[in-house]
């Protein structure tokens, strides 16, 4: 039997509730595919600050490095909003990503057939959307120096080295090769020098992937095209700030933020988490949608453990649960057979994976 070590960071708010369901589903898939998952819990975020005075204790970083992958829920909450920046829950997460060197953030946006009417966009626009945003995560304007906030003037610097662009572009092309073989690189090369280097470098990387079609789009046009005709996209490759904005925009195509997973990869250890936050407004009520987190566990199996059949079994079980009419409150608009609690939804998905044949 294969065995993997998973560092589990439940975090704050709805984090513990949704992670419990992802573990329920992982255990079921492990049972069927003869995989043993050894979980070890670590603290990060507000809960870590409360217990240790540090939003990212060294033990958590060490534990992540000793694992095969990190499964993470969410961090943050009103209670910690007024702490100094260094002690805030979000700082813990940024430091973890940086410590693990996860420079590539993958955000798949897939519209489940059963939920096409849950989107604010027209059914014919969203039906069949299946795209992947590949966002550079540890560079660009969020990290560039110099940066300064004065009373009358403030500035940040958008900087990318060729190597940083190359490595994220390679990830996007590798992913496109396993999908519909299309990369759309999004930049602002008509105005920004950093985008001109981005474009030249992406063109260079593309030469190694002759079977993948490369197009370029300015970010302002891309934000419009995403709403006009999201089906035109396969893989969207973009920098940190553009990816941050476009992937949130793209998430609304699916119908609920509670559906979308993410993978942060590129370092030795990958981090898998839903794209949403800790939802303090619904925490502890047992109504959060666990699908984004369960889907993140599927990405963990795919990208960190190369357990492709097990990953696909989870994806199919999620789709079947929706097809059968099971919904958490956030997506209970059409075709509803039963409105489920967080835990019921997790159990239904686990049951749809099946049972081990004796
Ligand atoms: P949020 O994503 O937590 O919530 C936004 C809205 O979506 C809320 O109404 C919430 O109830 C709903 N929602 C989120 N996840 C849901 C789910 N699984 N099922 C059903 N509904 C869901 O964003 P916010 O309210 O802006 O932030 C709350 C806290 O989360 C803040 O402290 C913020 O800093 C933090 N945050 C953390 C992360 C992370 O852990 N990666 C990401 C974003 C925000």
mmCIF file of C-alpha atoms and ligand atoms in Angstrom:
data_model
loop_
_atom_site.group_PDB
_atom_site.id
_atom_site.type_symbol
_atom_site.label_atom_id
_atom_site.label_comp_id
_atom_site.label_asym_id
_atom_site.label_seq_id
_atom_site.Cartn_x
_atom_site.Cartn_y
_atom_site.Cartn_z
ATOM 1 C CA UNK A 1 0.000 0.000 0.000
ATOM 2 C CA UNK A 2 1.280 3.470 -0.891
ATOM 3 C CA UNK A 3 1.537 5.964 1.925
ATOM 4 C CA UNK A 4 1.780 9.772 1.912
ATOM 5 C CA UNK A 5 2.265 12.383 4.624
ATOM 6 C CA UNK A 6 -0.134 15.302 4.422
ATOM 7 C CA UNK A 7 0.420 18.441 6.490
ATOM 8 C CA UNK A 8 -3.051 19.661 7.407
ATOM 9 C CA UNK A 9 -3.614 23.324 8.238
ATOM 10 C CA UNK A 10 -7.244 23.865 9.166
ATOM 11 C CA UNK A 11 -6.858 27.545 10.052
ATOM 12 C CA UNK A 12 -9.690 29.849 11.107
ATOM 13 C CA UNK A 13 -13.410 30.391 10.496
ATOM 14 C CA UNK A 14 -14.887 27.682 8.274
ATOM 15 C CA UNK A 15 -11.399 26.178 7.757
ATOM 16 C CA UNK A 16 -11.821 23.266 10.212
ATOM 17 C CA UNK A 17 -15.329 22.413 8.906
ATOM 18 C CA UNK A 18 -14.324 22.215 5.240
ATOM 19 C CA UNK A 19 -11.021 20.440 5.867
ATOM 20 C CA UNK A 20 -12.818 17.702 7.833
ATOM 21 C CA UNK A 21 -14.903 16.967 4.742
ATOM 22 C CA UNK A 22 -11.866 16.911 2.441
ATOM 23 C CA UNK A 23 -10.224 14.394 4.777
ATOM 24 C CA UNK A 24 -13.403 12.299 4.818
ATOM 25 C CA UNK A 25 -13.273 12.147 1.016
ATOM 26 C CA UNK A 26 -9.506 11.526 0.860
ATOM 27 C CA UNK A 27 -9.874 8.626 3.293
ATOM 28 C CA UNK A 28 -12.592 7.075 1.166
ATOM 29 C CA UNK A 29 -10.588 7.418 -2.032
ATOM 30 C CA UNK A 30 -7.538 6.057 -0.198
ATOM 31 C CA UNK A 31 -9.538 3.038 0.887
ATOM 32 C CA UNK A 32 -10.548 2.260 -2.666
ATOM 33 C CA UNK A 33 -7.199 2.951 -4.332
ATOM 34 C CA UNK A 34 -5.053 1.394 -1.573
ATOM 35 C CA UNK A 35 -3.452 4.643 -0.499
ATOM 36 C CA UNK A 36 -2.773 5.514 3.129
ATOM 37 C CA UNK A 37 -2.750 9.169 4.099
ATOM 38 C CA UNK A 38 -0.920 10.110 7.302
ATOM 39 C CA UNK A 39 -2.237 13.479 8.445
ATOM 40 C CA UNK A 40 -0.462 15.801 10.829
ATOM 41 C CA UNK A 41 -2.095 19.024 11.893
ATOM 42 C CA UNK A 42 -0.264 22.349 12.119
ATOM 43 C CA UNK A 43 -1.299 25.816 13.166
ATOM 44 C CA UNK A 44 -1.423 28.899 10.964
ATOM 45 C CA UNK A 45 -3.391 32.150 11.050
ATOM 46 C CA UNK A 46 -5.412 33.595 13.908
ATOM 47 C CA UNK A 47 -5.532 30.297 15.805
ATOM 48 C CA UNK A 48 -1.733 30.078 15.644
ATOM 49 C CA UNK A 49 -1.405 33.647 16.880
ATOM 50 C CA UNK A 50 -3.708 32.853 19.828
ATOM 51 C CA UNK A 51 -1.767 29.774 20.806
ATOM 52 C CA UNK A 52 1.824 30.775 20.072
ATOM 53 C CA UNK A 53 1.850 34.559 19.438
ATOM 54 C CA UNK A 54 2.975 33.895 15.835
ATOM 55 C CA UNK A 55 0.653 33.475 12.802
ATOM 56 C CA UNK A 56 3.172 31.040 11.281
ATOM 57 C CA UNK A 57 5.092 29.067 13.897
ATOM 58 C CA UNK A 58 8.389 27.562 12.742
ATOM 59 C CA UNK A 59 6.949 24.124 13.536
ATOM 60 C CA UNK A 60 4.399 24.613 10.746
ATOM 61 C CA UNK A 61 7.078 25.474 8.175
ATOM 62 C CA UNK A 62 9.181 22.490 9.278
ATOM 63 C CA UNK A 63 6.114 20.217 9.190
ATOM 64 C CA UNK A 64 5.210 21.387 5.680
ATOM 65 C CA UNK A 65 8.730 20.613 4.444
ATOM 66 C CA UNK A 66 8.549 17.119 5.949
ATOM 67 C CA UNK A 67 5.254 16.364 4.190
ATOM 68 C CA UNK A 68 4.404 15.302 0.649
ATOM 69 C CA UNK A 69 1.825 18.102 0.338
ATOM 70 C CA UNK A 70 -0.040 20.717 2.376
ATOM 71 C CA UNK A 71 -3.842 20.723 2.585
ATOM 72 C CA UNK A 72 -5.035 24.091 3.838
ATOM 73 C CA UNK A 73 -8.466 25.493 4.776
ATOM 74 C CA UNK A 74 -8.542 29.242 5.325
ATOM 75 C CA UNK A 75 -7.277 31.903 7.701
ATOM 76 C CA UNK A 76 -8.430 35.261 9.025
ATOM 77 C CA UNK A 77 -11.273 36.842 10.943
ATOM 78 C CA UNK A 78 -12.565 40.131 12.345
ATOM 79 C CA UNK A 79 -10.943 39.388 15.694
ATOM 80 C CA UNK A 80 -7.446 39.823 14.294
ATOM 81 C CA UNK A 81 -8.121 42.685 11.865
ATOM 82 C CA UNK A 82 -6.471 45.323 14.030
ATOM 83 C CA UNK A 83 -3.255 43.477 14.816
ATOM 84 C CA UNK A 84 0.007 44.878 13.419
ATOM 85 C CA UNK A 85 0.639 43.512 9.900
ATOM 86 C CA UNK A 86 3.418 41.141 11.018
ATOM 87 C CA UNK A 87 1.043 39.343 13.382
ATOM 88 C CA UNK A 88 -2.009 39.165 11.142
ATOM 89 C CA UNK A 89 -3.270 35.762 9.941
ATOM 90 C CA UNK A 90 -2.735 36.697 6.252
ATOM 91 C CA UNK A 91 0.957 37.350 6.929
ATOM 92 C CA UNK A 92 1.269 33.740 8.066
ATOM 93 C CA UNK A 93 -0.079 32.481 4.735
ATOM 94 C CA UNK A 94 2.104 34.784 2.607
ATOM 95 C CA UNK A 95 5.162 33.680 4.576
ATOM 96 C CA UNK A 96 4.308 30.006 4.126
ATOM 97 C CA UNK A 97 3.950 30.403 0.340
ATOM 98 C CA UNK A 98 7.210 32.275 0.198
ATOM 99 C CA UNK A 99 9.051 29.767 2.464
ATOM 100 C CA UNK A 100 7.880 26.884 0.263
ATOM 101 C CA UNK A 101 8.716 28.774 -2.955
ATOM 102 C CA UNK A 102 5.327 28.070 -4.546
ATOM 103 C CA UNK A 103 5.510 30.543 -7.414
ATOM 104 C CA UNK A 104 2.685 29.130 -9.549
ATOM 105 C CA UNK A 105 -0.934 29.443 -8.516
ATOM 106 C CA UNK A 106 -3.311 27.291 -10.531
ATOM 107 C CA UNK A 107 -6.984 28.168 -10.409
ATOM 108 C CA UNK A 108 -9.195 25.988 -12.546
ATOM 109 C CA UNK A 109 -12.586 27.439 -13.362
ATOM 110 C CA UNK A 110 -15.029 24.764 -14.379
ATOM 111 C CA UNK A 111 -18.738 25.226 -14.648
ATOM 112 C CA UNK A 112 -20.615 22.138 -13.556
ATOM 113 C CA UNK A 113 -23.363 21.381 -16.043
ATOM 114 C CA UNK A 114 -25.917 21.157 -13.199
ATOM 115 C CA UNK A 115 -25.051 24.663 -11.971
ATOM 116 C CA UNK A 116 -25.159 26.670 -15.170
ATOM 117 C CA UNK A 117 -28.182 28.486 -13.816
ATOM 118 C CA UNK A 118 -26.412 29.348 -10.555
ATOM 119 C CA UNK A 119 -24.190 31.876 -12.367
ATOM 120 C CA UNK A 120 -25.125 35.521 -12.702
ATOM 121 C CA UNK A 121 -24.215 35.215 -16.380
ATOM 122 C CA UNK A 122 -26.510 33.710 -19.007
ATOM 123 C CA UNK A 123 -26.556 29.939 -19.213
ATOM 124 C CA UNK A 124 -25.363 29.860 -22.832
ATOM 125 C CA UNK A 125 -22.322 31.976 -21.908
ATOM 126 C CA UNK A 126 -21.146 29.853 -18.963
ATOM 127 C CA UNK A 127 -22.228 26.396 -20.060
ATOM 128 C CA UNK A 128 -19.143 24.285 -20.818
ATOM 129 C CA UNK A 129 -16.562 26.755 -19.451
ATOM 130 C CA UNK A 130 -13.393 24.919 -18.450
ATOM 131 C CA UNK A 131 -10.356 27.147 -18.089
ATOM 132 C CA UNK A 132 -7.250 27.382 -15.950
ATOM 133 C CA UNK A 133 -5.712 30.592 -14.675
ATOM 134 C CA UNK A 134 -1.955 30.208 -14.133
ATOM 135 C CA UNK A 135 -0.931 33.128 -11.979
ATOM 136 C CA UNK A 136 2.617 34.022 -10.980
ATOM 137 C CA UNK A 137 2.488 34.116 -7.186
ATOM 138 C CA UNK A 138 5.755 35.238 -5.641
ATOM 139 C CA UNK A 139 6.906 38.145 -7.837
ATOM 140 C CA UNK A 140 5.583 41.226 -9.639
ATOM 141 C CA UNK A 141 4.244 44.365 -8.055
ATOM 142 C CA UNK A 142 3.239 42.712 -4.764
ATOM 143 C CA UNK A 143 6.878 41.972 -3.984
ATOM 144 C CA UNK A 144 8.883 44.443 -6.125
ATOM 145 C CA UNK A 145 11.219 46.962 -4.530
ATOM 146 C CA UNK A 146 11.479 49.879 -4.019
ATOM 147 C CA UNK A 147 8.116 50.333 -2.335
ATOM 148 C CA UNK A 148 7.184 53.170 -0.063
ATOM 149 C CA UNK A 149 4.151 54.813 1.461
ATOM 150 C CA UNK A 150 4.627 58.490 2.246
ATOM 151 C CA UNK A 151 2.029 61.074 3.249
ATOM 152 C CA UNK A 152 1.910 62.760 -0.166
ATOM 153 C CA UNK A 153 3.409 60.105 -2.376
ATOM 154 C CA UNK A 154 3.472 56.334 -2.471
ATOM 155 C CA UNK A 155 4.868 53.845 -4.958
ATOM 156 C CA UNK A 156 5.334 50.182 -5.775
ATOM 157 C CA UNK A 157 7.484 48.549 -8.419
ATOM 158 C CA UNK A 158 6.408 45.931 -10.911
ATOM 159 C CA UNK A 159 9.486 43.875 -11.611
ATOM 160 C CA UNK A 160 9.991 40.489 -13.247
ATOM 161 C CA UNK A 161 13.241 38.789 -14.171
ATOM 162 C CA UNK A 162 13.430 36.687 -17.311
ATOM 163 C CA UNK A 163 13.921 33.575 -15.186
ATOM 164 C CA UNK A 164 10.774 34.269 -13.186
ATOM 165 C CA UNK A 165 8.774 34.656 -16.404
ATOM 166 C CA UNK A 166 10.293 31.539 -17.973
ATOM 167 C CA UNK A 167 9.487 29.244 -15.068
ATOM 168 C CA UNK A 168 5.833 30.297 -14.791
ATOM 169 C CA UNK A 169 5.424 30.178 -18.596
ATOM 170 C CA UNK A 170 6.776 26.610 -18.666
ATOM 171 C CA UNK A 171 4.191 25.571 -16.084
ATOM 172 C CA UNK A 172 1.400 27.105 -18.175
ATOM 173 C CA UNK A 173 2.586 25.368 -21.369
ATOM 174 C CA UNK A 174 3.019 22.028 -19.586
ATOM 175 C CA UNK A 175 -0.544 22.276 -18.312
ATOM 176 C CA UNK A 176 -1.895 23.350 -21.713
ATOM 177 C CA UNK A 177 -0.259 20.303 -23.286
ATOM 178 C CA UNK A 178 -2.466 18.093 -21.129
ATOM 179 C CA UNK A 179 -5.569 20.154 -21.901
ATOM 180 C CA UNK A 180 -6.804 21.779 -25.110
ATOM 181 C CA UNK A 181 -3.318 23.048 -26.050
ATOM 182 C CA UNK A 182 -4.032 26.769 -25.947
ATOM 183 C CA UNK A 183 -2.228 29.414 -23.871
ATOM 184 C CA UNK A 184 -3.428 33.008 -23.732
ATOM 185 C CA UNK A 185 -0.764 35.188 -22.114
ATOM 186 C CA UNK A 186 -2.250 38.289 -20.516
ATOM 187 C CA UNK A 187 -0.169 41.428 -20.035
ATOM 188 C CA UNK A 188 -0.133 45.175 -20.605
ATOM 189 C CA UNK A 189 2.685 45.274 -23.162
ATOM 190 C CA UNK A 190 1.251 48.337 -24.902
ATOM 191 C CA UNK A 191 2.166 50.402 -21.835
ATOM 192 C CA UNK A 192 4.531 48.533 -19.488
ATOM 193 C CA UNK A 193 8.171 47.599 -20.166
ATOM 194 C CA UNK A 194 7.888 44.717 -17.715
ATOM 195 C CA UNK A 195 5.053 43.347 -19.858
ATOM 196 C CA UNK A 196 7.184 43.700 -23.000
ATOM 197 C CA UNK A 197 9.826 41.460 -21.412
ATOM 198 C CA UNK A 198 7.006 39.145 -20.273
ATOM 199 C CA UNK A 199 5.720 38.843 -23.856
ATOM 200 C CA UNK A 200 9.165 38.299 -25.443
ATOM 201 C CA UNK A 201 10.030 35.646 -22.873
ATOM 202 C CA UNK A 202 6.715 33.805 -23.238
ATOM 203 C CA UNK A 203 7.310 33.765 -27.030
ATOM 204 C CA UNK A 204 10.727 32.185 -26.420
ATOM 205 C CA UNK A 205 9.315 29.496 -24.129
ATOM 206 C CA UNK A 206 6.553 28.778 -26.668
ATOM 207 C CA UNK A 207 9.178 27.598 -29.193
ATOM 208 C CA UNK A 208 9.660 24.486 -27.037
ATOM 209 C CA UNK A 209 5.946 23.710 -27.289
ATOM 210 C CA UNK A 210 5.140 23.787 -31.017
ATOM 211 C CA UNK A 211 1.872 21.917 -30.535
ATOM 212 C CA UNK A 212 0.513 24.568 -28.147
ATOM 213 C CA UNK A 213 -1.149 27.632 -29.680
ATOM 214 C CA UNK A 214 -0.025 30.896 -28.039
ATOM 215 C CA UNK A 215 -2.021 34.105 -28.150
ATOM 216 C CA UNK A 216 -1.522 37.397 -26.281
ATOM 217 C CA UNK A 217 -4.154 39.666 -24.826
ATOM 218 C CA UNK A 218 -3.988 42.967 -22.989
ATOM 219 C CA UNK A 219 -5.363 42.680 -19.487
ATOM 220 C CA UNK A 220 -8.144 45.234 -19.993
ATOM 221 C CA UNK A 221 -9.409 43.302 -23.005
ATOM 222 C CA UNK A 222 -9.021 39.980 -21.146
ATOM 223 C CA UNK A 223 -11.241 41.172 -18.304
ATOM 224 C CA UNK A 224 -13.917 42.002 -20.878
ATOM 225 C CA UNK A 225 -13.464 38.781 -22.909
ATOM 226 C CA UNK A 226 -13.816 36.657 -19.758
ATOM 227 C CA UNK A 227 -17.371 37.850 -19.344
ATOM 228 C CA UNK A 228 -18.183 38.138 -23.059
ATOM 229 C CA UNK A 229 -17.032 34.652 -24.067
ATOM 230 C CA UNK A 230 -15.222 32.692 -21.315
ATOM 231 C CA UNK A 231 -15.293 29.501 -23.425
ATOM 232 C CA UNK A 232 -12.605 30.916 -25.740
ATOM 233 C CA UNK A 233 -9.988 30.349 -22.980
ATOM 234 C CA UNK A 234 -8.083 27.190 -22.127
ATOM 235 C CA UNK A 235 -5.027 28.302 -20.096
ATOM 236 C CA UNK A 236 -4.632 31.949 -19.082
ATOM 237 C CA UNK A 237 -1.022 32.751 -18.177
ATOM 238 C CA UNK A 238 -0.461 35.987 -16.303
ATOM 239 C CA UNK A 239 1.481 37.869 -13.633
ATOM 240 C CA UNK A 240 0.674 38.310 -9.977
ATOM 241 C CA UNK A 241 -1.613 41.343 -9.865
ATOM 242 C CA UNK A 242 -3.394 40.648 -13.177
ATOM 243 C CA UNK A 243 -3.920 37.024 -12.143
ATOM 244 C CA UNK A 244 -5.259 38.036 -8.752
ATOM 245 C CA UNK A 245 -7.936 40.198 -10.324
ATOM 246 C CA UNK A 246 -8.790 38.005 -13.329
ATOM 247 C CA UNK A 247 -9.090 34.793 -11.309
ATOM 248 C CA UNK A 248 -11.540 36.370 -8.877
ATOM 249 C CA UNK A 249 -13.530 37.645 -11.835
ATOM 250 C CA UNK A 250 -13.409 34.196 -13.420
ATOM 251 C CA UNK A 251 -14.593 32.536 -10.206
ATOM 252 C CA UNK A 252 -17.965 34.199 -10.499
ATOM 253 C CA UNK A 253 -18.579 32.424 -13.806
ATOM 254 C CA UNK A 254 -18.962 29.175 -11.833
ATOM 255 C CA UNK A 255 -21.758 30.402 -9.575
ATOM 256 C CA UNK A 256 -20.191 30.337 -6.087
ATOM 257 C CA UNK A 257 -16.851 31.046 -4.516
ATOM 258 C CA UNK A 258 -17.441 27.873 -2.496
ATOM 259 C CA UNK A 259 -16.766 25.746 -5.584
ATOM 260 C CA UNK A 260 -13.306 26.775 -6.719
ATOM 261 C CA UNK A 261 -10.081 25.064 -5.696
ATOM 262 C CA UNK A 262 -6.477 26.103 -6.112
ATOM 263 C CA UNK A 263 -3.002 24.648 -6.152
ATOM 264 C CA UNK A 264 0.155 26.576 -5.397
ATOM 265 C CA UNK A 265 3.076 24.690 -6.873
ATOM 266 C CA UNK A 266 6.574 25.118 -8.229
ATOM 267 C CA UNK A 267 8.455 24.590 -4.976
ATOM 268 C CA UNK A 268 9.296 21.250 -3.376
ATOM 269 C CA UNK A 269 5.960 21.013 -1.569
ATOM 270 C CA UNK A 270 2.590 22.108 -3.003
ATOM 271 C CA UNK A 271 -0.140 23.934 -1.074
ATOM 272 C CA UNK A 272 -3.777 23.105 -1.858
ATOM 273 C CA UNK A 273 -6.595 25.345 -0.690
ATOM 274 C CA UNK A 274 -9.994 26.721 -1.709
ATOM 275 C CA UNK A 275 -9.848 30.180 -3.289
ATOM 276 C CA UNK A 276 -12.236 31.605 -0.702
ATOM 277 C CA UNK A 277 -11.431 32.970 2.746
ATOM 278 C CA UNK A 278 -12.493 31.963 6.250
ATOM 279 C CA UNK A 279 -16.102 33.217 5.817
ATOM 280 C CA UNK A 280 -16.494 34.359 9.445
ATOM 281 C CA UNK A 281 -20.135 35.275 8.719
ATOM 282 C CA UNK A 282 -21.081 31.591 8.379
ATOM 283 C CA UNK A 283 -18.369 29.899 10.471
ATOM 284 C CA UNK A 284 -19.565 27.298 12.967
ATOM 285 C CA UNK A 285 -23.010 26.992 11.390
ATOM 286 C CA UNK A 286 -22.284 23.872 9.337
ATOM 287 C CA UNK A 287 -23.482 25.473 6.103
ATOM 288 C CA UNK A 288 -20.229 26.198 4.241
ATOM 289 C CA UNK A 289 -19.780 24.565 0.861
ATOM 290 C CA UNK A 290 -16.926 22.033 1.164
ATOM 291 C CA UNK A 291 -16.637 21.411 -2.608
ATOM 292 C CA UNK A 292 -13.806 23.937 -3.189
ATOM 293 C CA UNK A 293 -11.733 22.200 -0.515
ATOM 294 C CA UNK A 294 -12.603 18.672 -1.634
ATOM 295 C CA UNK A 295 -11.690 19.724 -5.148
ATOM 296 C CA UNK A 296 -8.395 21.117 -3.811
ATOM 297 C CA UNK A 297 -7.708 17.672 -2.317
ATOM 298 C CA UNK A 298 -8.268 16.259 -5.809
ATOM 299 C CA UNK A 299 -5.667 18.720 -7.153
ATOM 300 C CA UNK A 300 -3.274 17.583 -4.410
ATOM 301 C CA UNK A 301 -3.612 13.988 -5.623
ATOM 302 C CA UNK A 302 -3.036 15.084 -9.201
ATOM 303 C CA UNK A 303 -0.222 17.615 -8.920
ATOM 304 C CA UNK A 304 1.759 16.514 -5.838
ATOM 305 C CA UNK A 305 1.158 12.764 -5.652
ATOM 306 C CA UNK A 306 0.495 11.889 -9.320
ATOM 307 C CA UNK A 307 -2.465 9.752 -8.197
ATOM 308 C CA UNK A 308 -4.490 10.550 -11.277
ATOM 309 C CA UNK A 309 -7.188 7.869 -10.960
ATOM 310 C CA UNK A 310 -7.902 8.810 -7.354
ATOM 311 C CA UNK A 311 -8.065 12.481 -8.321
ATOM 312 C CA UNK A 312 -10.487 11.757 -11.126
ATOM 313 C CA UNK A 313 -12.644 9.637 -8.818
ATOM 314 C CA UNK A 314 -13.109 12.663 -6.547
ATOM 315 C CA UNK A 315 -13.981 14.941 -9.466
ATOM 316 C CA UNK A 316 -16.553 12.454 -10.724
ATOM 317 C CA UNK A 317 -18.061 12.028 -7.245
ATOM 318 C CA UNK A 318 -18.499 15.807 -6.903
ATOM 319 C CA UNK A 319 -20.193 15.999 -10.318
ATOM 320 C CA UNK A 320 -22.480 13.063 -9.485
ATOM 321 C CA UNK A 321 -23.522 14.621 -6.166
ATOM 322 C CA UNK A 322 -24.514 17.807 -7.969
ATOM 323 C CA UNK A 323 -26.197 15.839 -10.738
ATOM 324 C CA UNK A 324 -28.278 14.025 -8.097
ATOM 325 C CA UNK A 325 -29.492 17.387 -6.788
ATOM 326 C CA UNK A 326 -27.515 17.738 -3.559
ATOM 327 C CA UNK A 327 -26.589 21.349 -2.804
ATOM 328 C CA UNK A 328 -25.250 23.451 0.031
ATOM 329 C CA UNK A 329 -27.168 26.693 0.579
ATOM 330 C CA UNK A 330 -24.900 28.889 -1.570
ATOM 331 C CA UNK A 331 -25.752 26.900 -4.733
ATOM 332 C CA UNK A 332 -29.302 25.821 -3.864
ATOM 333 C CA UNK A 333 -30.985 27.663 -6.713
ATOM 334 C CA UNK A 334 -32.075 25.156 -9.364
ATOM 335 C CA UNK A 335 -32.462 21.393 -9.618
ATOM 336 C CA UNK A 336 -32.312 20.967 -5.848
ATOM 337 C CA UNK A 337 -33.225 17.611 -4.341
ATOM 338 C CA UNK A 338 -31.855 18.369 -0.885
ATOM 339 C CA UNK A 339 -30.158 21.333 0.763
ATOM 340 C CA UNK A 340 -27.266 19.806 2.680
ATOM 341 C CA UNK A 341 -25.082 20.779 5.582
ATOM 342 C CA UNK A 342 -21.307 20.908 5.104
ATOM 343 C CA UNK A 343 -20.943 17.484 6.625
ATOM 344 C CA UNK A 344 -23.807 15.922 4.647
ATOM 345 C CA UNK A 345 -22.327 17.219 1.404
ATOM 346 C CA UNK A 346 -18.940 15.694 2.291
ATOM 347 C CA UNK A 347 -20.557 12.348 3.119
ATOM 348 C CA UNK A 348 -22.561 12.286 -0.116
ATOM 349 C CA UNK A 349 -19.424 12.967 -2.164
ATOM 350 C CA UNK A 350 -17.512 10.284 -0.226
ATOM 351 C CA UNK A 351 -20.350 7.800 -0.799
ATOM 352 C CA UNK A 352 -20.352 8.579 -4.508
ATOM 353 C CA UNK A 353 -16.714 7.518 -4.723
ATOM 354 C CA UNK A 354 -17.968 4.055 -3.893
ATOM 355 C CA UNK A 355 -16.927 1.303 -1.529
ATOM 356 C CA UNK A 356 -13.995 -1.035 -1.633
ATOM 357 C CA UNK A 357 -14.642 -4.296 -3.447
ATOM 358 C CA UNK A 358 -13.834 -7.195 -1.096
HETATM 359 P P1 LIG B 1 -14.550 35.107 2.160
HETATM 360 O O1 LIG B 1 -14.129 34.364 0.933
HETATM 361 O O2 LIG B 1 -14.181 34.497 3.450
HETATM 362 O O3 LIG B 1 -16.157 35.294 2.141
HETATM 363 C C1 LIG B 1 -16.807 36.039 1.123
HETATM 364 C C2 LIG B 1 -18.287 35.607 1.068
HETATM 365 O O4 LIG B 1 -18.355 34.296 0.503
HETATM 366 C C3 LIG B 1 -18.936 35.500 2.455
HETATM 367 O O5 LIG B 1 -20.261 35.914 2.358
HETATM 368 C C4 LIG B 1 -18.878 34.022 2.786
HETATM 369 O O6 LIG B 1 -19.891 33.566 3.639
HETATM 370 C C5 LIG B 1 -18.981 33.394 1.397
HETATM 371 N N1 LIG B 1 -18.247 32.121 1.346
HETATM 372 C C6 LIG B 1 -16.904 31.954 1.347
HETATM 373 N N2 LIG B 1 -16.600 30.657 1.320
HETATM 374 C C7 LIG B 1 -17.773 29.983 1.287
HETATM 375 C C8 LIG B 1 -18.102 28.596 1.243
HETATM 376 N N3 LIG B 1 -17.180 27.636 1.235
HETATM 377 N N4 LIG B 1 -19.409 28.274 1.237
HETATM 378 C C9 LIG B 1 -20.372 29.214 1.229
HETATM 379 N N5 LIG B 1 -20.120 30.532 1.266
HETATM 380 C C10 LIG B 1 -18.823 30.916 1.295
HETATM 381 O O7 LIG B 1 -13.953 36.580 2.027
HETATM 382 P P2 LIG B 1 -13.966 37.805 3.070
HETATM 383 O O8 LIG B 1 -15.278 37.830 3.809
HETATM 384 O O9 LIG B 1 -13.543 38.963 2.293
HETATM 385 O O10 LIG B 1 -12.796 37.452 4.091
HETATM 386 C C11 LIG B 1 -12.996 36.826 5.355
HETATM 387 C C12 LIG B 1 -11.639 36.558 5.972
HETATM 388 O O11 LIG B 1 -10.929 35.600 5.165
HETATM 389 C C13 LIG B 1 -10.733 37.791 6.055
HETATM 390 O O12 LIG B 1 -10.059 37.755 7.273
HETATM 391 C C14 LIG B 1 -9.759 37.609 4.891
HETATM 392 O O13 LIG B 1 -8.539 38.240 5.109
HETATM 393 C C15 LIG B 1 -9.626 36.108 4.888
HETATM 394 N N6 LIG B 1 -9.179 35.522 3.599
HETATM 395 C C16 LIG B 1 -8.425 34.415 3.686
HETATM 396 C C17 LIG B 1 -8.043 33.771 2.530
HETATM 397 C C18 LIG B 1 -7.260 32.497 2.669
HETATM 398 O O14 LIG B 1 -7.265 31.902 3.738
HETATM 399 N N7 LIG B 1 -6.596 32.031 1.613
HETATM 400 C C19 LIG B 1 -8.441 34.249 1.282
HETATM 401 C C20 LIG B 1 -9.274 35.376 1.225
HETATM 402 C C21 LIG B 1 -9.641 36.007 2.405
#
